[in-house]
Structure formats: C-alpha cells, structure tokens
Short mmCIF file of C-alpha atoms and ligand atoms in Angstrom, two decimals:
data_model
loop_
_atom_site.label_atom_id
_atom_site.label_comp_id
_atom_site.label_asym_id
_atom_site.label_seq_id
_atom_site.Cartn_x
_atom_site.Cartn_y
_atom_site.Cartn_z
CA MET A 139 110.76 61.16 137.78
CA ASP A 140 107.20 62.20 138.50
CA ALA A 141 105.01 63.24 135.58
CA THR A 142 105.33 66.85 134.55
CA ARG A 143 102.27 68.99 134.87
CA ALA A 144 101.97 72.24 132.95
CA PHE A 145 101.39 75.48 134.82
CA PRO A 146 101.14 79.10 133.60
CA ALA A 147 104.29 81.18 134.03
CA CYS A 148 105.57 84.64 133.23
CA LEU A 149 109.26 85.24 132.63
CA THR A 150 110.59 88.54 134.00
CA ILE A 151 114.15 89.62 133.28
CA ASP A 152 115.64 92.26 135.58
CA ASP A 153 118.47 94.76 135.07
CA ALA A 154 118.21 94.95 131.28
CA PRO A 155 119.37 95.80 128.70
CA SER A 156 122.87 94.36 128.59
CA GLU A 157 125.52 93.36 126.05
CA ASP A 158 123.91 89.91 126.17
CA THR A 159 120.29 90.97 125.53
CA THR A 160 120.38 90.32 121.78
CA ARG A 161 121.55 86.73 122.32
CA LYS A 162 118.83 86.20 124.94
CA LEU A 163 116.22 87.54 122.49
CA SER A 164 117.31 84.95 119.92
CA ALA A 165 117.17 82.15 122.49
CA LEU A 166 113.65 83.20 123.52
CA GLU A 167 112.52 83.56 119.91
CA ALA A 168 113.67 80.00 119.18
CA ARG A 169 111.52 78.83 122.07
CA GLY A 170 108.50 81.03 121.31
CA ILE A 171 108.75 82.80 124.66
CA LYS A 172 107.99 86.49 125.33
CA ALA A 173 109.09 88.16 128.54
CA ILE A 174 108.84 91.34 130.59
CA TRP A 175 112.21 93.11 130.75
CA PHE A 176 112.60 95.37 133.81
CA CYS A 177 115.14 97.93 132.65
CA ARG A 178 117.49 100.27 134.44
CA GLY A 179 117.43 103.78 133.01
CA GLU A 180 121.23 103.97 133.00
CA TYR A 181 121.34 100.88 130.75
CA LEU A 182 118.56 102.16 128.46
CA ASP A 183 120.60 105.33 128.08
CA ARG A 184 123.62 103.24 127.01
CA ARG A 185 121.76 100.83 124.70
CA PRO A 186 118.67 102.58 123.30
CA ASP A 187 118.62 100.43 120.13
CA VAL A 188 118.53 97.21 122.15
CA ALA A 189 115.49 98.52 124.01
CA VAL A 190 113.72 99.14 120.69
CA ALA A 191 114.65 95.61 119.52
CA ILE A 192 113.14 94.07 122.67
CA ILE A 193 109.82 95.80 121.94
CA GLN A 194 109.88 94.94 118.24
CA LYS A 195 110.38 91.26 119.07
CA GLY A 196 107.05 91.37 120.95
CA HIS A 197 108.34 91.66 124.51
CA VAL A 198 107.42 94.24 127.14
CA LEU A 199 109.61 96.85 128.84
CA GLY A 200 109.16 97.68 132.52
CA ASN A 201 110.83 100.25 134.79
CA HIS A 202 113.45 99.07 137.33
CA SER A 203 114.65 102.57 138.43
CA TRP A 204 117.57 104.54 137.01
CA ASN A 205 120.53 102.98 138.80
CA HIS A 206 119.16 100.45 141.28
CA PRO A 207 119.15 102.29 144.62
CA ALA A 208 117.50 101.02 147.81
CA PHE A 209 114.10 102.74 147.94
CA SER A 210 113.95 102.39 151.73
CA SER A 211 116.85 104.79 152.21
CA MET A 212 116.37 107.67 149.81
CA ARG A 213 114.35 110.85 149.67
CA LEU A 214 110.97 110.52 147.99
CA SER A 215 111.94 113.30 145.59
CA LYS A 216 114.95 111.22 144.53
CA ALA A 217 112.75 108.14 144.16
CA ARG A 218 110.46 110.13 141.88
CA ALA A 219 113.40 111.25 139.74
CA GLN A 220 114.70 107.65 139.51
CA ILE A 221 111.34 106.54 138.15
CA GLN A 222 110.64 109.56 135.94
CA ARG A 223 113.98 109.58 134.09
CA THR A 224 113.61 105.88 133.33
CA GLU A 225 109.98 106.30 132.21
CA ALA A 226 111.09 108.92 129.70
CA LEU A 227 113.51 106.48 128.05
CA ILE A 228 110.97 103.65 128.01
CA ASP A 229 108.36 105.92 126.40
CA LEU A 230 110.97 107.01 123.86
CA ALA A 231 111.82 103.37 123.03
CA TYR A 232 108.12 102.55 122.42
CA SER A 233 107.73 105.62 120.28
CA ARG A 234 110.80 104.70 118.22
CA ALA A 235 109.52 101.11 117.90
CA GLY A 236 106.18 102.43 116.64
CA ILE A 237 104.27 100.21 119.04
CA PRO A 238 101.91 101.46 121.77
CA ARG A 239 103.07 100.79 125.30
CA PRO A 240 100.72 98.11 126.68
CA ALA A 241 101.06 99.06 130.38
CA ARG A 242 103.34 100.88 132.80
CA LEU A 243 105.09 98.27 134.93
CA PHE A 244 107.53 98.84 137.77
CA ARG A 245 109.77 96.56 139.82
CA PHE A 246 111.63 97.80 142.89
CA PRO A 247 115.39 97.16 142.95
CA TRP A 248 116.39 94.58 145.59
CA GLY A 249 112.72 93.76 146.21
CA ASP A 250 112.77 96.84 148.45
CA LYS A 251 109.28 98.34 148.43
CA GLY A 252 110.35 101.01 150.91
CA ALA A 253 110.73 99.04 154.14
CA GLY A 254 113.88 97.01 153.49
CA THR A 255 114.97 94.34 151.04
CA HIS A 256 113.00 91.12 151.20
CA LEU A 257 116.16 89.04 151.25
CA GLU A 258 117.88 90.45 154.30
CA ARG A 259 114.99 90.91 156.68
CA PRO A 260 111.22 91.20 156.84
CA PRO A 261 109.90 94.72 156.22
CA GLU A 262 109.99 97.00 159.25
CA PRO A 263 106.88 98.67 160.66
CA ALA A 264 108.84 101.93 160.64
CA GLY A 265 108.80 101.77 156.86
CA ALA A 266 105.02 101.35 156.48
CA GLU A 267 104.41 105.03 155.81
CA ARG A 268 107.13 105.15 153.13
CA VAL A 269 105.71 101.98 151.55
CA ARG A 270 102.32 103.70 151.27
CA ALA A 271 103.87 106.90 149.90
CA LEU A 272 105.78 104.97 147.23
CA GLN A 273 102.67 103.05 146.22
CA ALA A 274 100.77 106.33 145.89
CA MET A 275 103.60 107.68 143.74
CA LEU A 276 103.54 104.60 141.49
CA ARG A 277 99.77 104.97 141.01
CA GLU A 278 100.24 108.62 140.15
CA PHE A 279 102.66 107.56 137.39
CA GLY A 280 100.04 105.10 136.14
CA PHE A 281 101.82 101.87 137.08
CA VAL A 282 99.66 98.76 137.31
CA GLN A 283 100.18 95.10 138.09
CA PRO A 284 100.03 92.76 135.11
CA ALA A 285 97.04 90.41 135.03
CA PHE A 286 99.03 87.27 135.80
CA ASP A 287 97.39 83.94 135.11
CA GLY A 288 96.55 81.99 138.28
CA VAL A 289 99.21 83.59 140.49
CA ALA A 290 98.71 83.63 144.26
CA PHE A 291 101.18 85.84 146.11
CA PRO A 292 101.93 84.86 149.69
CA PRO A 293 100.80 87.14 152.53
CA TYR A 294 103.60 89.51 153.56
CA PRO A 295 103.75 91.99 156.42
CA PHE A 296 102.73 95.55 155.40
CA TYR A 297 102.58 94.65 151.72
CA ASP A 298 99.61 93.77 149.57
CA LEU A 299 101.60 91.87 146.94
CA ALA A 300 98.54 91.23 144.78
CA GLY A 301 97.05 94.71 145.10
CA ASP A 302 100.14 96.95 145.02
CA ALA A 303 101.10 98.88 141.91
CA ASP A 304 104.56 97.31 141.49
CA THR A 305 105.30 93.88 140.05
CA TRP A 306 106.37 91.19 142.52
CA PHE A 307 107.39 87.58 141.79
CA THR A 308 106.88 84.08 143.08
CA PHE A 309 110.22 82.48 142.15
CA ASP A 310 113.66 84.05 142.02
CA ALA A 311 116.06 81.80 140.08
CA MET A 312 118.87 83.10 142.36
CA GLU A 313 121.45 82.77 139.58
CA TRP A 314 122.65 86.27 140.51
CA VAL A 315 124.24 84.67 143.57
CA LEU A 316 126.88 83.22 141.23
CA VAL A 317 128.21 86.70 140.43
CA SER A 318 127.89 88.11 143.92
CA ARG A 319 130.80 85.99 145.24
CA LYS A 320 128.82 85.33 148.38
CA PRO A 321 127.31 81.84 148.20
CA ARG A 322 123.84 81.88 149.66
CA ASP A 323 121.35 79.11 150.35
CA GLY A 324 124.00 76.61 149.21
CA ILE A 325 124.05 78.03 145.66
CA ASP A 326 127.60 77.91 144.32
CA SER A 327 127.19 76.62 140.74
CA LEU A 328 124.82 76.51 137.80
CA ASP A 329 124.05 72.90 138.75
CA ALA A 330 122.94 74.08 142.18
CA VAL A 331 120.68 76.72 140.58
CA LEU A 332 119.10 74.06 138.33
CA ALA A 333 118.72 71.59 141.21
CA ARG A 334 116.92 74.29 143.20
CA ILE A 335 114.49 74.81 140.29
CA ASP A 336 113.85 71.04 140.16
CA ALA A 337 113.25 70.90 143.91
CA HIS A 338 110.89 73.89 143.90
CA LEU A 339 108.80 72.55 141.04
CA ARG A 340 108.81 68.96 142.31
CA ALA A 341 107.38 70.23 145.61
CA LYS A 342 104.85 72.30 143.65
CA ARG A 343 103.68 69.21 141.69
CA HIS A 344 103.10 67.38 144.95
CA ASP A 345 101.08 70.21 146.48
CA VAL A 346 97.48 69.85 145.31
CA GLU A 347 96.67 73.47 146.09
CA ALA A 348 99.77 74.96 144.48
CA ARG A 349 100.43 72.76 141.48
CA ASP A 350 98.25 74.59 138.96
CA ARG A 351 99.14 78.07 140.18
CA GLY A 352 101.04 80.47 138.01
CA GLU A 353 104.63 81.48 138.66
CA VAL A 354 106.25 84.85 138.09
CA VAL A 355 109.93 84.00 137.59
CA ILE A 356 112.87 86.41 137.96
CA VAL A 357 116.12 85.96 136.06
CA HIS A 358 118.69 88.65 135.28
CA ASP A 359 120.20 90.23 132.21
CA PHE A 360 123.70 90.64 133.61
CA GLU A 361 126.55 89.88 131.18
CA ALA A 362 127.99 87.75 133.98
CA THR A 363 124.98 85.44 134.03
CA ALA A 364 124.82 85.02 130.24
CA ARG A 365 125.69 81.32 130.37
CA THR A 366 123.01 80.55 132.96
CA PHE A 367 120.06 82.10 131.11
CA THR A 368 119.20 79.41 128.56
CA PRO A 369 119.76 76.44 130.89
CA ILE A 370 117.48 78.05 133.49
CA VAL A 371 114.70 78.75 130.97
CA ASP A 372 114.97 75.22 129.54
CA ARG A 373 114.89 73.68 133.01
CA LEU A 374 111.74 75.62 133.90
CA VAL A 375 110.06 74.51 130.67
CA MET A 376 111.14 70.90 131.27
CA ASN A 377 109.39 71.12 134.65
CA GLY A 378 106.12 72.28 133.07
CA ALA A 379 106.42 76.08 132.90
CA SER A 380 104.20 77.36 130.07
CA PHE A 381 105.44 80.89 129.48
CA SER A 382 103.23 83.65 128.16
CA LEU A 383 102.81 87.38 128.63
CA PRO A 384 99.94 88.56 130.84
CA HIS A 385 96.68 89.30 129.04
CA GLY A 386 96.64 92.38 126.87
CA MET A 387 100.41 92.75 126.70
CA LEU A 388 101.32 91.39 123.30
CA GLY A 389 102.69 94.15 121.08
CA HIS A 390 100.33 95.12 118.27
CA ARG A 391 102.69 94.52 115.39
CA ALA A 392 104.85 91.85 116.98
CA GLY A 393 104.61 88.22 117.96
CA GLY A 394 103.64 86.93 114.49
CA GLY A 395 102.08 83.51 114.86
CA GLY A 396 101.36 84.08 118.54
CA ARG A 397 97.95 84.62 120.06
ZN1 LIG B 456 117.59 94.43 139.88
#
C-alpha cells in the first residue's frame, strides 16, 4: 500500500437527527471528530433534545430544508417556508443549548440548487434564473459558506460552487445507495462503499495537484445506514483524512481539549 498522506477534511452529515444520532455522537467523540449536521426540520421537530445534544458536544447544525423537497420544482414561496421553519427550530436548539450559533449553513436536498439534481443530469439552462433567485434568498437569510481548509470545488455549469451561499461537497460516500434498493455505480455492499473510498483517495494521493486539497465529505444520518457510519469514518481516517470544523465554528463552551 502506498504511504498515507494527511489532508484536511470536513465531515458533513445529512438528514439528521435520527434515532441513531446519539450513537454516532459517541463514535465521533471517541475519535475526537466534530461535524456539521445538516438537519431536516421535520426531524428536529421530532427530536429537539437530540439537536441540543449535537450542539453541546461541540458540533454544528445546518439547515437541510423541512422535508427534503426538490428545490427545482417548487414555488419560491414554498422554498422560503421550507427554509424558514427549519431555521426557527435550529435557532431554538442553539438557544436551549446556551451556545451562540456560529454561522447559518444550508445544504440543498438532493444536491438540487434549483436546476435539477446533480446526480441525474447536469443543471439545465432553464433553471439558471431560479438558481439565482434561490441564492439571493439564501443570502437574505444570512447563509454563508464555511471557510473550508484547502478545498477546491470543480467548475460546474451555472453554479459557482465556491462562491454560492449553500454548502456543497467534494466527496459523497454514497452509502445511501444501500438503502435505496437501486444499486448505482456498482455499489451493492458496505465493502463496495469502502473500496470506493480507497480508490478515490488512492487516486488523490497520486495526483500532485489534488493530494493536499481538502475534502468535504457527505454521509447520512439515516437509521438504515447506522452500521455503515463508523466503518466509513474510520476508512477515511485510515486514508489520511484529518477532520476538523471550518475556522470559527467551534462552539464556545464545547470541544474541551480541542483547539
Ligand atoms: Zn438529504
């Protein structure tokens, strides 16, 4: 095996909080890792105490809409309501935790910034106006991109991944495929998910320009992917991922012993 080389990474966990969040928090605490949890409002409504626990453990909450609709096919007024209702619950969780909210972060469901999901097809020119309108709405709410360490987002039609107000990613662990019942990209087992991580990071190590770049990793907080979470995190670390929160995002009273 080629020598591992450390690179900066940020762990983002989508579709939280779940019945499995508390276990994930313990696993991350044992490894000294803090993450950004992009929450659905409907789940925050169901598990408000879990949201407070995430904050008190030194992690960050982000907004992932109320119930995960496709933002390319809904009225802008509905999009606003999806964001606003979820913001209210996140603000409430921070207030209950007694910790100031470090930043307003947003991630679009399905990677759909208003012109179609990134997985199914490239964004359509017809959606460019909606993409701009949604970005303007996010800025109005005060959403910002985290200051990721050394991350270079690829160029993408109609999107300014580095300049937009939502939070994008550089590596999707794709473990969600295991619960979707529709194998994709040859992923049909946890082993396949882990092998894909190895392959991605082996290629990264061999690419002089990319090897020191940061990665923004997506995993999910579904109950159904509970058994994949720890193996995925450990495999990323084994391959050199050095996880930390973006600058300025450590909770004031949390993270004892951290920076
Ligand atoms: Zn999601």
